Short mmCIF file of C-alpha atoms in Angstrom, two decimals:
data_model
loop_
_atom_site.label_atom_id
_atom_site.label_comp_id
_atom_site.label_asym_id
_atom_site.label_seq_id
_atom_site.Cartn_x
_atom_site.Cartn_y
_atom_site.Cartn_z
CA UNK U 41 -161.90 33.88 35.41
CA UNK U 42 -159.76 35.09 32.73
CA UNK U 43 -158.69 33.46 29.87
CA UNK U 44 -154.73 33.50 31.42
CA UNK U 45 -155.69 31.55 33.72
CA UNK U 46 -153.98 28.16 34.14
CA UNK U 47 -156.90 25.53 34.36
CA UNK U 48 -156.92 24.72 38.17
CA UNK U 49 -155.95 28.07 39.81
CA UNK U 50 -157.67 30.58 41.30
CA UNK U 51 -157.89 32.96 44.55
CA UNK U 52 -154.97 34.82 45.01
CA UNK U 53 -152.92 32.48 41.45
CA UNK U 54 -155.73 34.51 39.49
CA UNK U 55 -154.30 36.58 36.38
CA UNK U 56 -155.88 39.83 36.03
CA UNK U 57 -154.27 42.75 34.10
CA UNK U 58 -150.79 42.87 35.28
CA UNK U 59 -150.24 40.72 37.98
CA UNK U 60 -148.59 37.41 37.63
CA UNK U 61 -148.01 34.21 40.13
CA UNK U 62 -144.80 33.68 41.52
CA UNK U 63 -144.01 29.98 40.62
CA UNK U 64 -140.62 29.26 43.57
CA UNK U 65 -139.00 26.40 44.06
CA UNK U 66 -139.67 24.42 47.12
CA UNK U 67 -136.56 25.31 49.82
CA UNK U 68 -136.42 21.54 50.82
CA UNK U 69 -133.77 20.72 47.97
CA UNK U 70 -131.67 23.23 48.92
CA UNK U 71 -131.68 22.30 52.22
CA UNK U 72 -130.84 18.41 51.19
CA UNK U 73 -128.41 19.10 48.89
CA UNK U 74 -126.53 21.70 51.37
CA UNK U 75 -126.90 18.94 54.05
CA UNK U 76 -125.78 16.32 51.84
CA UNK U 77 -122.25 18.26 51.14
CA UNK U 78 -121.62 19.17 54.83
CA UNK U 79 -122.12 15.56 55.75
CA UNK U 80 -119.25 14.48 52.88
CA UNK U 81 -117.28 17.26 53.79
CA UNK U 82 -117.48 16.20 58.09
CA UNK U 83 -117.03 12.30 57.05
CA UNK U 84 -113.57 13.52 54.74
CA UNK U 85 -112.12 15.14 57.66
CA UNK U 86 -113.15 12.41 60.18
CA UNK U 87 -110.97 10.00 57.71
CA UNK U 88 -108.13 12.01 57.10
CA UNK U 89 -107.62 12.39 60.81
CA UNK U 90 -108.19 9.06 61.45
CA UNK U 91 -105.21 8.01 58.84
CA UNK U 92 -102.93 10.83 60.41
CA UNK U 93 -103.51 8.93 64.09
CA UNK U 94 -102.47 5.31 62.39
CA UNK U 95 -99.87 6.98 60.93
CA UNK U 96 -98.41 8.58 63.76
CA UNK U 97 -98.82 5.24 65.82
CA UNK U 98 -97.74 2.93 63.14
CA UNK U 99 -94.45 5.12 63.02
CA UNK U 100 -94.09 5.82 66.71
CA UNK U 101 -93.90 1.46 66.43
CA UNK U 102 -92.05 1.44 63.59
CA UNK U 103 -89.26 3.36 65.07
CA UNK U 104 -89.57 1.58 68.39
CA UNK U 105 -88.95 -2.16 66.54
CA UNK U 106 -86.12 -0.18 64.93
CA UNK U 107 -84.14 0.83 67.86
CA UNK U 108 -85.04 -2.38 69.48
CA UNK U 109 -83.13 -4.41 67.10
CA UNK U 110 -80.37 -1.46 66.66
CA UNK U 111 -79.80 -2.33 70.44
CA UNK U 112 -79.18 -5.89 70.38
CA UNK U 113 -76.83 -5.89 67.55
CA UNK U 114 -73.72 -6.66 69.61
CA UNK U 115 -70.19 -6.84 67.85
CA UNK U 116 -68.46 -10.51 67.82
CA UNK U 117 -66.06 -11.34 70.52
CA UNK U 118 -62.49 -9.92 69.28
CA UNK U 119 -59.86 -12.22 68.63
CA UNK U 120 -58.13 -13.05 72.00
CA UNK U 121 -54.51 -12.04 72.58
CA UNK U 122 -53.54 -16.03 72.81
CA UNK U 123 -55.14 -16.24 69.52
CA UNK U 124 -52.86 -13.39 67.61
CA UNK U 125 -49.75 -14.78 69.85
CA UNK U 126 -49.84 -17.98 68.06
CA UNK U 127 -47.75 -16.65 64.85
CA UNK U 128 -44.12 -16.69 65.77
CA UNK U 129 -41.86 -14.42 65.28
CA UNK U 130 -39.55 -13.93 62.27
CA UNK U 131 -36.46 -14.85 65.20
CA UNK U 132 -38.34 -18.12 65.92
CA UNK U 133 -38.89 -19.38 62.29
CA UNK U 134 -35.70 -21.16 61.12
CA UNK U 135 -35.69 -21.29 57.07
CA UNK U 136 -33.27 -23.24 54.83
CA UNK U 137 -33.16 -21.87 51.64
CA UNK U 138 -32.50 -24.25 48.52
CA UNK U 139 -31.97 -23.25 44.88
CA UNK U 140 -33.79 -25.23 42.13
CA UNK U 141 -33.15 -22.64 39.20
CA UNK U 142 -30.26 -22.61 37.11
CA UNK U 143 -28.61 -19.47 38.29
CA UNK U 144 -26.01 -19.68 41.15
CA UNK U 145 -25.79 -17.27 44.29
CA UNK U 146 -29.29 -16.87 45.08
CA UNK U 147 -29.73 -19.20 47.65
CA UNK U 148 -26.73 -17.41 49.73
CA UNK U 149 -28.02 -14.14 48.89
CA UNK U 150 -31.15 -14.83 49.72
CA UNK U 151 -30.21 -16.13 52.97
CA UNK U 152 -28.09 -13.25 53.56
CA UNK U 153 -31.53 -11.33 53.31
CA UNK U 154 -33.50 -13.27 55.08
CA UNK U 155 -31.17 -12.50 57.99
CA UNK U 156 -31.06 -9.45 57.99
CA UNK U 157 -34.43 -9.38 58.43
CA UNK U 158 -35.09 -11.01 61.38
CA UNK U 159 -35.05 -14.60 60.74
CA UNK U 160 -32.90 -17.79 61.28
CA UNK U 161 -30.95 -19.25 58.85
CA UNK U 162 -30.67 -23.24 58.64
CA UNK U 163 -29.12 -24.78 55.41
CA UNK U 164 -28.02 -23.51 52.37
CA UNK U 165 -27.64 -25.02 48.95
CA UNK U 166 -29.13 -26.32 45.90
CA UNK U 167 -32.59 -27.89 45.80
CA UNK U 168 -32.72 -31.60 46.14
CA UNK U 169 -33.53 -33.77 42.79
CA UNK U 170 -37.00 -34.09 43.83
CA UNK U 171 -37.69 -30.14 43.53
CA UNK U 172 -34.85 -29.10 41.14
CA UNK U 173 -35.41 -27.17 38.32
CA UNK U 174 -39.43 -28.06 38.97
CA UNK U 175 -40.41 -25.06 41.20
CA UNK U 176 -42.31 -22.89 38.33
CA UNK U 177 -43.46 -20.19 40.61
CA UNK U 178 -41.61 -17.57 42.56
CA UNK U 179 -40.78 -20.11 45.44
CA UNK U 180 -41.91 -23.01 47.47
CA UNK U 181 -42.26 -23.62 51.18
CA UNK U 182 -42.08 -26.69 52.56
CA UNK U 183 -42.25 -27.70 56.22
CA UNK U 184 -44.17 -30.11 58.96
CA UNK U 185 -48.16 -29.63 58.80
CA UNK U 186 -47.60 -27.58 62.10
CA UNK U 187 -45.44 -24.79 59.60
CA UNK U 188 -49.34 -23.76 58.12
CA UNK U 189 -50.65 -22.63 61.00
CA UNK U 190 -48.14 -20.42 61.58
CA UNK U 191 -44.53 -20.37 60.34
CA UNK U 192 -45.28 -20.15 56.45
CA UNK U 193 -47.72 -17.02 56.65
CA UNK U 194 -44.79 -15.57 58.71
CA UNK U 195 -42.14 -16.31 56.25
CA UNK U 196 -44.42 -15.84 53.51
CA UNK U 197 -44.95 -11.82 53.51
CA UNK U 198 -41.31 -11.96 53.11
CA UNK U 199 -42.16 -13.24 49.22
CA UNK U 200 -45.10 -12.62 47.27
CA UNK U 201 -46.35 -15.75 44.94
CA UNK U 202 -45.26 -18.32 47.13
CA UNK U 203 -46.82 -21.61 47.18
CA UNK U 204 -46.92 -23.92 50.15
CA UNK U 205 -46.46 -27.63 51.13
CA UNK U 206 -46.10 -30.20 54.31
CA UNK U 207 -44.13 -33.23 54.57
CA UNK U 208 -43.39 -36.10 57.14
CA UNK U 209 -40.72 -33.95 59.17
CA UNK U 210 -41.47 -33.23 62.71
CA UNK U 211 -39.07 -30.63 63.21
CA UNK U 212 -40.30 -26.50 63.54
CA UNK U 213 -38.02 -25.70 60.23
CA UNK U 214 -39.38 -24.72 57.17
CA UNK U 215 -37.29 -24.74 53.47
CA UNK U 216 -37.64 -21.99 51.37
CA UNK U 217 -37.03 -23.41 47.72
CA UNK U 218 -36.57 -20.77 45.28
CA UNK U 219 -38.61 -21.11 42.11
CA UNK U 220 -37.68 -20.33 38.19
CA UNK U 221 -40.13 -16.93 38.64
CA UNK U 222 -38.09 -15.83 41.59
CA UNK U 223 -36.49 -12.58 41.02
CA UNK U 224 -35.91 -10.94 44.49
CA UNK U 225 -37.38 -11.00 47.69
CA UNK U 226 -40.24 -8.40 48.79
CA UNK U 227 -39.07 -4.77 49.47
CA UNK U 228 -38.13 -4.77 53.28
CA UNK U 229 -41.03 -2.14 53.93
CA UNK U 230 -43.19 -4.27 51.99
CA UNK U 231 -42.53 -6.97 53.94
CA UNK U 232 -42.89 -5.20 57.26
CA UNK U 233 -45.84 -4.18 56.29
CA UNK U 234 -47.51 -7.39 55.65
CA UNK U 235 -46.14 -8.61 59.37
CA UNK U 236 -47.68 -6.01 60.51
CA UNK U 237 -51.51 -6.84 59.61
CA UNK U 238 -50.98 -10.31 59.80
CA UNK U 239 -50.19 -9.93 63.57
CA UNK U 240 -53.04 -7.15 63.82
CA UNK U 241 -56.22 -8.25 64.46
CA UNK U 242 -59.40 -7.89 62.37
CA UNK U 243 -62.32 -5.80 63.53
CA UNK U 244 -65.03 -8.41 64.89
CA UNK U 245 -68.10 -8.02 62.68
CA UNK U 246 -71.47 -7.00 63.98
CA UNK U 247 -74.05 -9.76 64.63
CA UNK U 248 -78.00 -8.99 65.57
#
């Protein structure tokens, strides 16, 4: 045996002159290790498709709830025709017009107006003591509790800042009293205007 010789090996693992033992590493790691990355690498794309299949379902569901409620969203009945032909019009509401400010003529001018535009003219003159010279706003209309649910919002688009106010009559007139801010009625187109959507009515809203 030489004296190279690792204690323990012989035969063939012998040193003499030049030859040397191979010392290789066992192939079994390799194997585990390669093993061990193809089964991470097979599990990875197992989960990924398995998320893309929930994914697809869950939004194939999604979209389904979606356009199920998108269908039974139904719009709200309109307003009937009876109820939009329950404001009268400016020929059927009959206005006396009263002055409680200081300066004289407007009553009879604002009458004059009124006609012209439509409406009936009642009585003309200066407010009574109860109201004279204690209208503060542009004007006051007064009528029976029947005039709010229809003749004031009529008469109304015919002056802007208007107040309102019921009494014991139970007649279908309705007095215009003409307040200390009053300076002239609405422009006629104005006015025409504001008839107009207050007879038109309002889109229903949506309800699901």
């Amino acid at each position: 045996m030489s004296m190279l010789t690792p204690p323990g090996m012989g035969g063939k693992y012998r040193i003499t002159g030049d030859v040397y033992p191979r010392m290789r590493r066992p192939h079994r790691r390799r194997r585990i290790v390669l093993a061990s990355a193809a089964a991470v690498v097979v599990l990875g794309a197992a989960g990924w498709g398995t998320l893309q299949l929930v994914d697809v379902f869950s939004g194939d569901e999604t979209r389904k709830t979606a356009a199920g409620k998108q269908a039974d969203c139904k719009p709200a009945p309109a307003p009937s025709a009876e109820a939009a032909a329950t404001l009268p019009k400016p020929a059927q509401v009959t206005v006396n017009v009263y002055n409680a400010t200081p300066r004289s003529g407007l009553a009879k001018a604002t009458a004059d107006e009124l006609k012209k535009r439509g409406f009936a003219i009642g009585k003309i003159g200066n407010a009574p003591a109860a109201y004279d010279k204690k209208v503060k706003g542009a004007g006051l209309l007064l009528g029976a509790p029947t005039a709010a649910k229809g003749a004031f919002a009529v008469l109304g688009t015919q002056l802007a800042g208007t107040t309102t106010k019921v009494d014991t009559r139970t007649t279908a007139d309705v007095d215009l009293i003409i307040g200390t801010a009053f300076k002239a009625l609405s422009p006629k187109a104005t006015a025409d205007a504001a008839l107009v959507a207050l007879n038109k009515p309002k889109p229903a809203p949506t309800r699901c």
